[in-house]
Amino acid sequence: MPKPTFFRLPDEKRQRLVTAAYAEFTRAPFAEASISNIIKDAGIPRGSFYQYFEDKSDVFFYLLDRMRQSTKTWMKDTIDAQAGDFYAAIAEVFDHVINDLVDGPYAPFYRNVFMYMDFHSASKMSPVHPPKPPQGKGELVGYLVAHVDRSRLLLQSDEDLQLLIRMVMGLFMQTLGYYYNRLSQGEQIPITELKRRLAQELEWLQHGTVKKEEQHD
């Protein structure tokens, strides 16, 4: 994450650096992105960059963490607005996130991330300083466990609810993987189809796929 000096920068200078970083990681995959291009676009000396970030991976994961923070805020606000209704909140947030990833102002950046990044092969991205994903991944899960209305669900234990949350998040990531895989093959999937696919998967998870037997008098 950025060093404290980054957050003490004037808003205009901090935003200029962030914009330059987005532009560079949109232009090229992580392995090919250049700090030189970032500082050139931001109009700062190289030495200043290292006063704000440890290395290239540090600024890269900061950009990803901005999305994680936004998603966390949306989820907290939505689960409260939906009175703890887990599936209603998940559907609303996923709809919002898909809009942001596919059509939002940073969509080209996220497209580059999902199409070219392999976070399990850190050595390929930075042999000297492998990038470290942001911390606090369990914070949102903990919030959901505490605020989901369990009277709407068949499961009751924290462990079962945590498993459900991770299953749902897995469905979302698989849907994104499907979208970006098709995109890499030159096939443009309409955002409506992407949402339909995810909604169907959530429907199956929520209500099951086994046909209920008809009751006869």
PDB file of C-alpha atoms in Angstrom:
ATOM      1  CA  MET A   1       0.000   0.000   0.000  1.00  0.00           C
ATOM      2  CA  PRO A   2       1.116   3.607  -0.460  1.00  0.00           C
ATOM      3  CA  LYS A   3       3.404   5.208   2.065  1.00  0.00           C
ATOM      4  CA  PRO A   4       1.990   7.927   4.380  1.00  0.00           C
ATOM      5  CA  THR A   5       3.656  10.610   2.235  1.00  0.00           C
ATOM      6  CA  PHE A   6       1.328   9.711  -0.644  1.00  0.00           C
ATOM      7  CA  PHE A   7      -1.760  10.563   1.385  1.00  0.00           C
ATOM      8  CA  ARG A   8      -0.227  13.874   2.448  1.00  0.00           C
ATOM      9  CA  LEU A   9       0.047  15.023  -1.162  1.00  0.00           C
ATOM     10  CA  PRO A  10      -2.273  17.768  -2.405  1.00  0.00           C
ATOM     11  CA  ASP A  11      -5.401  16.247  -3.929  1.00  0.00           C
ATOM     12  CA  GLU A  12      -4.524  17.420  -7.441  1.00  0.00           C
ATOM     13  CA  LYS A  13      -1.044  15.893  -7.381  1.00  0.00           C
ATOM     14  CA  ARG A  14      -2.252  12.649  -5.835  1.00  0.00           C
ATOM     15  CA  GLN A  15      -4.981  12.310  -8.454  1.00  0.00           C
ATOM     16  CA  ARG A  16      -2.500  13.062 -11.241  1.00  0.00           C
ATOM     17  CA  LEU A  17      -0.308  10.202 -10.056  1.00  0.00           C
ATOM     18  CA  VAL A  18      -3.273   7.831  -9.777  1.00  0.00           C
ATOM     19  CA  THR A  19      -4.477   8.770 -13.267  1.00  0.00           C
ATOM     20  CA  ALA A  20      -1.013   8.168 -14.692  1.00  0.00           C
ATOM     21  CA  ALA A  21      -0.834   4.759 -13.021  1.00  0.00           C
ATOM     22  CA  TYR A  22      -4.229   3.745 -14.367  1.00  0.00           C
ATOM     23  CA  ALA A  23      -3.158   4.843 -17.849  1.00  0.00           C
ATOM     24  CA  GLU A  24       0.056   2.813 -17.748  1.00  0.00           C
ATOM     25  CA  PHE A  25      -1.521  -0.393 -16.436  1.00  0.00           C
ATOM     26  CA  THR A  26      -4.239   0.015 -19.040  1.00  0.00           C
ATOM     27  CA  ARG A  27      -1.641   0.442 -21.779  1.00  0.00           C
ATOM     28  CA  ALA A  28       0.354  -2.652 -20.858  1.00  0.00           C
ATOM     29  CA  PRO A  29       0.181  -5.830 -18.744  1.00  0.00           C
ATOM     30  CA  PHE A  30       1.864  -5.644 -15.355  1.00  0.00           C
ATOM     31  CA  ALA A  31       5.110  -7.237 -16.517  1.00  0.00           C
ATOM     32  CA  GLU A  32       5.487  -4.687 -19.316  1.00  0.00           C
ATOM     33  CA  ALA A  33       4.257  -1.605 -17.457  1.00  0.00           C
ATOM     34  CA  SER A  34       6.885   1.008 -16.716  1.00  0.00           C
ATOM     35  CA  ILE A  35       7.425   3.255 -13.726  1.00  0.00           C
ATOM     36  CA  SER A  36       9.167   5.630 -16.137  1.00  0.00           C
ATOM     37  CA  ASN A  37       5.927   6.130 -18.030  1.00  0.00           C
ATOM     38  CA  ILE A  38       3.979   6.676 -14.826  1.00  0.00           C
ATOM     39  CA  ILE A  39       6.286   9.380 -13.517  1.00  0.00           C
ATOM     40  CA  LYS A  40       6.491  10.995 -16.949  1.00  0.00           C
ATOM     41  CA  ASP A  41       2.708  11.261 -17.230  1.00  0.00           C
ATOM     42  CA  ALA A  42       2.388  12.358 -13.615  1.00  0.00           C
ATOM     43  CA  GLY A  43       5.132  14.966 -13.997  1.00  0.00           C
ATOM     44  CA  ILE A  44       7.131  13.879 -10.952  1.00  0.00           C
ATOM     45  CA  PRO A  45      10.791  12.859 -10.454  1.00  0.00           C
ATOM     46  CA  ARG A  46      11.604   9.151 -10.093  1.00  0.00           C
ATOM     47  CA  GLY A  47      12.813   9.746  -6.550  1.00  0.00           C
ATOM     48  CA  SER A  48       9.421  11.158  -5.616  1.00  0.00           C
ATOM     49  CA  PHE A  49       7.686   8.009  -6.806  1.00  0.00           C
ATOM     50  CA  TYR A  50       9.644   5.931  -4.288  1.00  0.00           C
ATOM     51  CA  GLN A  51       8.643   8.352  -1.545  1.00  0.00           C
ATOM     52  CA  TYR A  52       5.043   7.324  -2.217  1.00  0.00           C
ATOM     53  CA  PHE A  53       5.296   3.638  -3.248  1.00  0.00           C
ATOM     54  CA  GLU A  54       7.732   0.794  -2.650  1.00  0.00           C
ATOM     55  CA  ASP A  55       7.679  -0.395  -6.259  1.00  0.00           C
ATOM     56  CA  LYS A  56       5.498  -1.042  -9.290  1.00  0.00           C
ATOM     57  CA  SER A  57       3.496  -3.769  -7.588  1.00  0.00           C
ATOM     58  CA  ASP A  58       2.708  -1.433  -4.697  1.00  0.00           C
ATOM     59  CA  VAL A  59       0.958   1.117  -6.903  1.00  0.00           C
ATOM     60  CA  PHE A  60      -0.697  -1.659  -8.947  1.00  0.00           C
ATOM     61  CA  PHE A  61      -2.316  -3.270  -5.929  1.00  0.00           C
ATOM     62  CA  TYR A  62      -3.311   0.144  -4.624  1.00  0.00           C
ATOM     63  CA  LEU A  63      -5.397   0.616  -7.770  1.00  0.00           C
ATOM     64  CA  LEU A  64      -7.011  -2.793  -7.264  1.00  0.00           C
ATOM     65  CA  ASP A  65      -7.636  -1.987  -3.619  1.00  0.00           C
ATOM     66  CA  ARG A  66      -9.585   1.125  -4.626  1.00  0.00           C
ATOM     67  CA  MET A  67     -12.066  -1.174  -6.362  1.00  0.00           C
ATOM     68  CA  ARG A  68     -12.162  -3.528  -3.376  1.00  0.00           C
ATOM     69  CA  GLN A  69     -12.905  -0.625  -1.041  1.00  0.00           C
ATOM     70  CA  SER A  70     -15.705   0.622  -3.281  1.00  0.00           C
ATOM     71  CA  THR A  71     -17.221  -2.852  -3.470  1.00  0.00           C
ATOM     72  CA  LYS A  72     -16.994  -3.215   0.301  1.00  0.00           C
ATOM     73  CA  THR A  73     -18.820   0.090   0.784  1.00  0.00           C
ATOM     74  CA  TRP A  74     -21.518  -0.852  -1.740  1.00  0.00           C
ATOM     75  CA  MET A  75     -22.016  -4.216  -0.059  1.00  0.00           C
ATOM     76  CA  LYS A  76     -22.308  -2.784   3.443  1.00  0.00           C
ATOM     77  CA  ASP A  77     -24.754  -0.090   2.339  1.00  0.00           C
ATOM     78  CA  THR A  78     -26.797  -2.544   0.292  1.00  0.00           C
ATOM     79  CA  ILE A  79     -27.069  -5.292   2.908  1.00  0.00           C
ATOM     80  CA  ASP A  80     -28.346  -2.639   5.329  1.00  0.00           C
ATOM     81  CA  ALA A  81     -30.774  -1.201   2.748  1.00  0.00           C
ATOM     82  CA  GLN A  82     -32.060  -4.711   1.986  1.00  0.00           C
ATOM     83  CA  ALA A  83     -32.620  -5.413   5.697  1.00  0.00           C
ATOM     84  CA  GLY A  84     -30.146  -8.278   5.698  1.00  0.00           C
ATOM     85  CA  ASP A  85     -31.586 -10.068   2.657  1.00  0.00           C
ATOM     86  CA  PHE A  86     -28.426 -11.812   1.447  1.00  0.00           C
ATOM     87  CA  TYR A  87     -29.469 -12.743  -2.086  1.00  0.00           C
ATOM     88  CA  ALA A  88     -31.180  -9.420  -2.814  1.00  0.00           C
ATOM     89  CA  ALA A  89     -28.092  -7.524  -1.661  1.00  0.00           C
ATOM     90  CA  ILE A  90     -25.700  -9.776  -3.579  1.00  0.00           C
ATOM     91  CA  ALA A  91     -27.701  -9.410  -6.800  1.00  0.00           C
ATOM     92  CA  GLU A  92     -27.773  -5.616  -6.496  1.00  0.00           C
ATOM     93  CA  VAL A  93     -24.071  -5.297  -5.726  1.00  0.00           C
ATOM     94  CA  PHE A  94     -23.006  -7.695  -8.481  1.00  0.00           C
ATOM     95  CA  ASP A  95     -25.109  -5.704 -10.941  1.00  0.00           C
ATOM     96  CA  HIS A  96     -23.328  -2.535  -9.828  1.00  0.00           C
ATOM     97  CA  VAL A  97     -19.869  -4.100 -10.003  1.00  0.00           C
ATOM     98  CA  ILE A  98     -20.463  -5.545 -13.470  1.00  0.00           C
ATOM     99  CA  ASN A  99     -21.496  -2.097 -14.693  1.00  0.00           C
ATOM    100  CA  ASP A 100     -18.320  -0.642 -13.222  1.00  0.00           C
ATOM    101  CA  LEU A 101     -15.998  -3.330 -14.585  1.00  0.00           C
ATOM    102  CA  VAL A 102     -17.459  -3.477 -18.078  1.00  0.00           C
ATOM    103  CA  ASP A 103     -18.693   0.068 -18.726  1.00  0.00           C
ATOM    104  CA  GLY A 104     -17.153   2.192 -15.975  1.00  0.00           C
ATOM    105  CA  PRO A 105     -14.401   4.800 -16.363  1.00  0.00           C
ATOM    106  CA  TYR A 106     -11.679   2.274 -15.492  1.00  0.00           C
ATOM    107  CA  ALA A 107     -13.099  -0.609 -17.544  1.00  0.00           C
ATOM    108  CA  PRO A 108     -10.025  -0.758 -19.861  1.00  0.00           C
ATOM    109  CA  PHE A 109      -7.779  -1.103 -16.810  1.00  0.00           C
ATOM    110  CA  TYR A 110      -9.803  -3.988 -15.361  1.00  0.00           C
ATOM    111  CA  ARG A 111      -9.981  -5.645 -18.766  1.00  0.00           C
ATOM    112  CA  ASN A 112      -6.201  -5.604 -18.896  1.00  0.00           C
ATOM    113  CA  VAL A 113      -5.978  -6.965 -15.355  1.00  0.00           C
ATOM    114  CA  PHE A 114      -8.337  -9.891 -15.909  1.00  0.00           C
ATOM    115  CA  MET A 115      -7.081 -10.770 -19.370  1.00  0.00           C
ATOM    116  CA  TYR A 116      -3.355 -10.727 -18.655  1.00  0.00           C
ATOM    117  CA  MET A 117      -2.741 -11.037 -14.932  1.00  0.00           C
ATOM    118  CA  ASP A 118      -1.879 -14.286 -13.160  1.00  0.00           C
ATOM    119  CA  PHE A 119      -1.650 -13.490  -9.474  1.00  0.00           C
ATOM    120  CA  HIS A 120      -0.587 -17.055  -8.684  1.00  0.00           C
ATOM    121  CA  SER A 121       2.557 -16.590 -10.774  1.00  0.00           C
ATOM    122  CA  ALA A 122       3.985 -13.592  -8.982  1.00  0.00           C
ATOM    123  CA  SER A 123       7.528 -14.342 -10.087  1.00  0.00           C
ATOM    124  CA  LYS A 124       6.487 -13.735 -13.685  1.00  0.00           C
ATOM    125  CA  MET A 125       5.365 -10.241 -12.794  1.00  0.00           C
ATOM    126  CA  SER A 126       8.140  -9.114 -10.488  1.00  0.00           C
ATOM    127  CA  PRO A 127      11.083 -11.456  -9.879  1.00  0.00           C
ATOM    128  CA  VAL A 128      12.576  -9.232  -7.193  1.00  0.00           C
ATOM    129  CA  HIS A 129       9.535  -8.036  -5.279  1.00  0.00           C
ATOM    130  CA  PRO A 130       6.456 -10.206  -5.958  1.00  0.00           C
ATOM    131  CA  PRO A 131       3.274  -8.146  -5.616  1.00  0.00           C
ATOM    132  CA  LYS A 132       1.360  -8.584  -2.403  1.00  0.00           C
ATOM    133  CA  PRO A 133      -2.452  -8.557  -2.574  1.00  0.00           C
ATOM    134  CA  PRO A 134      -4.227  -6.085  -0.272  1.00  0.00           C
ATOM    135  CA  GLN A 135      -4.864  -7.146   3.278  1.00  0.00           C
ATOM    136  CA  GLY A 136      -8.227  -7.296   5.004  1.00  0.00           C
ATOM    137  CA  LYS A 137      -9.988  -9.639   2.592  1.00  0.00           C
ATOM    138  CA  GLY A 138     -11.947 -11.193   5.464  1.00  0.00           C
ATOM    139  CA  GLU A 139     -13.406  -7.893   6.630  1.00  0.00           C
ATOM    140  CA  LEU A 140     -16.341  -7.945   4.218  1.00  0.00           C
ATOM    141  CA  VAL A 141     -17.091 -11.603   4.968  1.00  0.00           C
ATOM    142  CA  GLY A 142     -17.141 -10.767   8.669  1.00  0.00           C
ATOM    143  CA  TYR A 143     -19.513  -7.872   8.090  1.00  0.00           C
ATOM    144  CA  LEU A 144     -21.895 -10.067   6.113  1.00  0.00           C
ATOM    145  CA  VAL A 145     -21.799 -12.806   8.737  1.00  0.00           C
ATOM    146  CA  ALA A 146     -22.803 -10.227  11.335  1.00  0.00           C
ATOM    147  CA  HIS A 147     -25.529  -8.496   9.303  1.00  0.00           C
ATOM    148  CA  VAL A 148     -27.209 -11.113   7.105  1.00  0.00           C
ATOM    149  CA  ASP A 149     -30.745 -11.996   8.214  1.00  0.00           C
ATOM    150  CA  ARG A 150     -30.353 -15.723   8.836  1.00  0.00           C
ATOM    151  CA  SER A 151     -34.083 -16.252   9.290  1.00  0.00           C
ATOM    152  CA  ARG A 152     -34.284 -16.131   5.472  1.00  0.00           C
ATOM    153  CA  LEU A 153     -31.745 -18.961   5.100  1.00  0.00           C
ATOM    154  CA  LEU A 154     -31.658 -22.649   5.964  1.00  0.00           C
ATOM    155  CA  LEU A 155     -28.132 -22.428   7.336  1.00  0.00           C
ATOM    156  CA  GLN A 156     -27.392 -20.835  10.693  1.00  0.00           C
ATOM    157  CA  SER A 157     -23.759 -21.338  11.731  1.00  0.00           C
ATOM    158  CA  ASP A 158     -21.050 -18.776  10.969  1.00  0.00           C
ATOM    159  CA  GLU A 159     -19.041 -21.431   9.172  1.00  0.00           C
ATOM    160  CA  ASP A 160     -21.917 -22.362   6.856  1.00  0.00           C
ATOM    161  CA  LEU A 161     -22.651 -18.716   6.078  1.00  0.00           C
ATOM    162  CA  GLN A 162     -18.990 -18.042   5.335  1.00  0.00           C
ATOM    163  CA  LEU A 163     -18.977 -20.995   2.947  1.00  0.00           C
ATOM    164  CA  LEU A 164     -22.089 -19.667   1.177  1.00  0.00           C
ATOM    165  CA  ILE A 165     -20.511 -16.229   0.813  1.00  0.00           C
ATOM    166  CA  ARG A 166     -17.383 -17.712  -0.728  1.00  0.00           C
ATOM    167  CA  MET A 167     -19.453 -19.889  -3.059  1.00  0.00           C
ATOM    168  CA  VAL A 168     -21.339 -16.812  -4.278  1.00  0.00           C
ATOM    169  CA  MET A 169     -18.133 -14.849  -4.733  1.00  0.00           C
ATOM    170  CA  GLY A 170     -16.746 -17.805  -6.669  1.00  0.00           C
ATOM    171  CA  LEU A 171     -19.736 -17.710  -9.027  1.00  0.00           C
ATOM    172  CA  PHE A 172     -19.083 -14.033  -9.623  1.00  0.00           C
ATOM    173  CA  MET A 173     -15.416 -14.579 -10.411  1.00  0.00           C
ATOM    174  CA  GLN A 174     -16.277 -17.472 -12.740  1.00  0.00           C
ATOM    175  CA  THR A 175     -18.711 -15.202 -14.585  1.00  0.00           C
ATOM    176  CA  LEU A 176     -16.025 -12.573 -14.999  1.00  0.00           C
ATOM    177  CA  GLY A 177     -13.600 -15.245 -16.157  1.00  0.00           C
ATOM    178  CA  TYR A 178     -16.131 -16.359 -18.772  1.00  0.00           C
ATOM    179  CA  TYR A 179     -16.547 -12.780 -19.990  1.00  0.00           C
ATOM    180  CA  TYR A 180     -12.853 -11.956 -20.255  1.00  0.00           C
ATOM    181  CA  ASN A 181     -11.993 -15.323 -21.770  1.00  0.00           C
ATOM    182  CA  ARG A 182     -14.528 -14.709 -24.530  1.00  0.00           C
ATOM    183  CA  LEU A 183     -13.219 -11.179 -24.917  1.00  0.00           C
ATOM    184  CA  SER A 184      -9.676 -12.472 -25.375  1.00  0.00           C
ATOM    185  CA  GLN A 185     -10.989 -14.606 -28.242  1.00  0.00           C
ATOM    186  CA  GLY A 186     -12.510 -11.595 -29.946  1.00  0.00           C
ATOM    187  CA  GLU A 187     -16.084 -12.288 -28.840  1.00  0.00           C
ATOM    188  CA  GLN A 188     -17.954  -9.386 -27.283  1.00  0.00           C
ATOM    189  CA  ILE A 189     -20.494 -10.595 -24.716  1.00  0.00           C
ATOM    190  CA  PRO A 190     -23.293  -8.045 -24.104  1.00  0.00           C
ATOM    191  CA  ILE A 191     -23.452  -6.838 -20.534  1.00  0.00           C
ATOM    192  CA  THR A 192     -27.094  -7.933 -20.421  1.00  0.00           C
ATOM    193  CA  GLU A 193     -26.052 -11.513 -21.199  1.00  0.00           C
ATOM    194  CA  LEU A 194     -23.368 -11.391 -18.515  1.00  0.00           C
ATOM    195  CA  LYS A 195     -25.925 -10.267 -15.946  1.00  0.00           C
ATOM    196  CA  ARG A 196     -28.445 -12.859 -17.117  1.00  0.00           C
ATOM    197  CA  ARG A 197     -25.890 -15.631 -16.738  1.00  0.00           C
ATOM    198  CA  LEU A 198     -24.965 -14.579 -13.211  1.00  0.00           C
ATOM    199  CA  ALA A 199     -28.601 -14.092 -12.199  1.00  0.00           C
ATOM    200  CA  GLN A 200     -29.375 -17.617 -13.400  1.00  0.00           C
ATOM    201  CA  GLU A 201     -26.524 -19.092 -11.381  1.00  0.00           C
ATOM    202  CA  LEU A 202     -27.647 -17.228  -8.262  1.00  0.00           C
ATOM    203  CA  GLU A 203     -31.204 -18.427  -8.864  1.00  0.00           C
ATOM    204  CA  TRP A 204     -29.988 -22.025  -9.061  1.00  0.00           C
ATOM    205  CA  LEU A 205     -27.982 -21.624  -5.866  1.00  0.00           C
ATOM    206  CA  GLN A 206     -30.849 -19.958  -4.028  1.00  0.00           C
ATOM    207  CA  HIS A 207     -33.707 -22.208  -5.122  1.00  0.00           C
ATOM    208  CA  GLY A 208     -31.986 -25.359  -6.379  1.00  0.00           C
ATOM    209  CA  THR A 209     -32.138 -27.156  -9.705  1.00  0.00           C
ATOM    210  CA  VAL A 210     -34.142 -30.224  -8.722  1.00  0.00           C
ATOM    211  CA  LYS A 211     -37.641 -30.279 -10.191  1.00  0.00           C
ATOM    212  CA  LYS A 212     -40.209 -30.447  -7.431  1.00  0.00           C
ATOM    213  CA  GLU A 213     -42.698 -33.272  -7.693  1.00  0.00           C
ATOM    214  CA  GLU A 214     -46.289 -32.233  -8.267  1.00  0.00           C
ATOM    215  CA  GLN A 215     -48.690 -32.869  -5.453  1.00  0.00           C
ATOM    216  CA  HIS A 216     -51.735 -35.003  -6.372  1.00  0.00           C
ATOM    217  CA  ASP A 217     -54.906 -35.281  -4.364  1.00  0.00           C
TER     218      ASP A 217
END
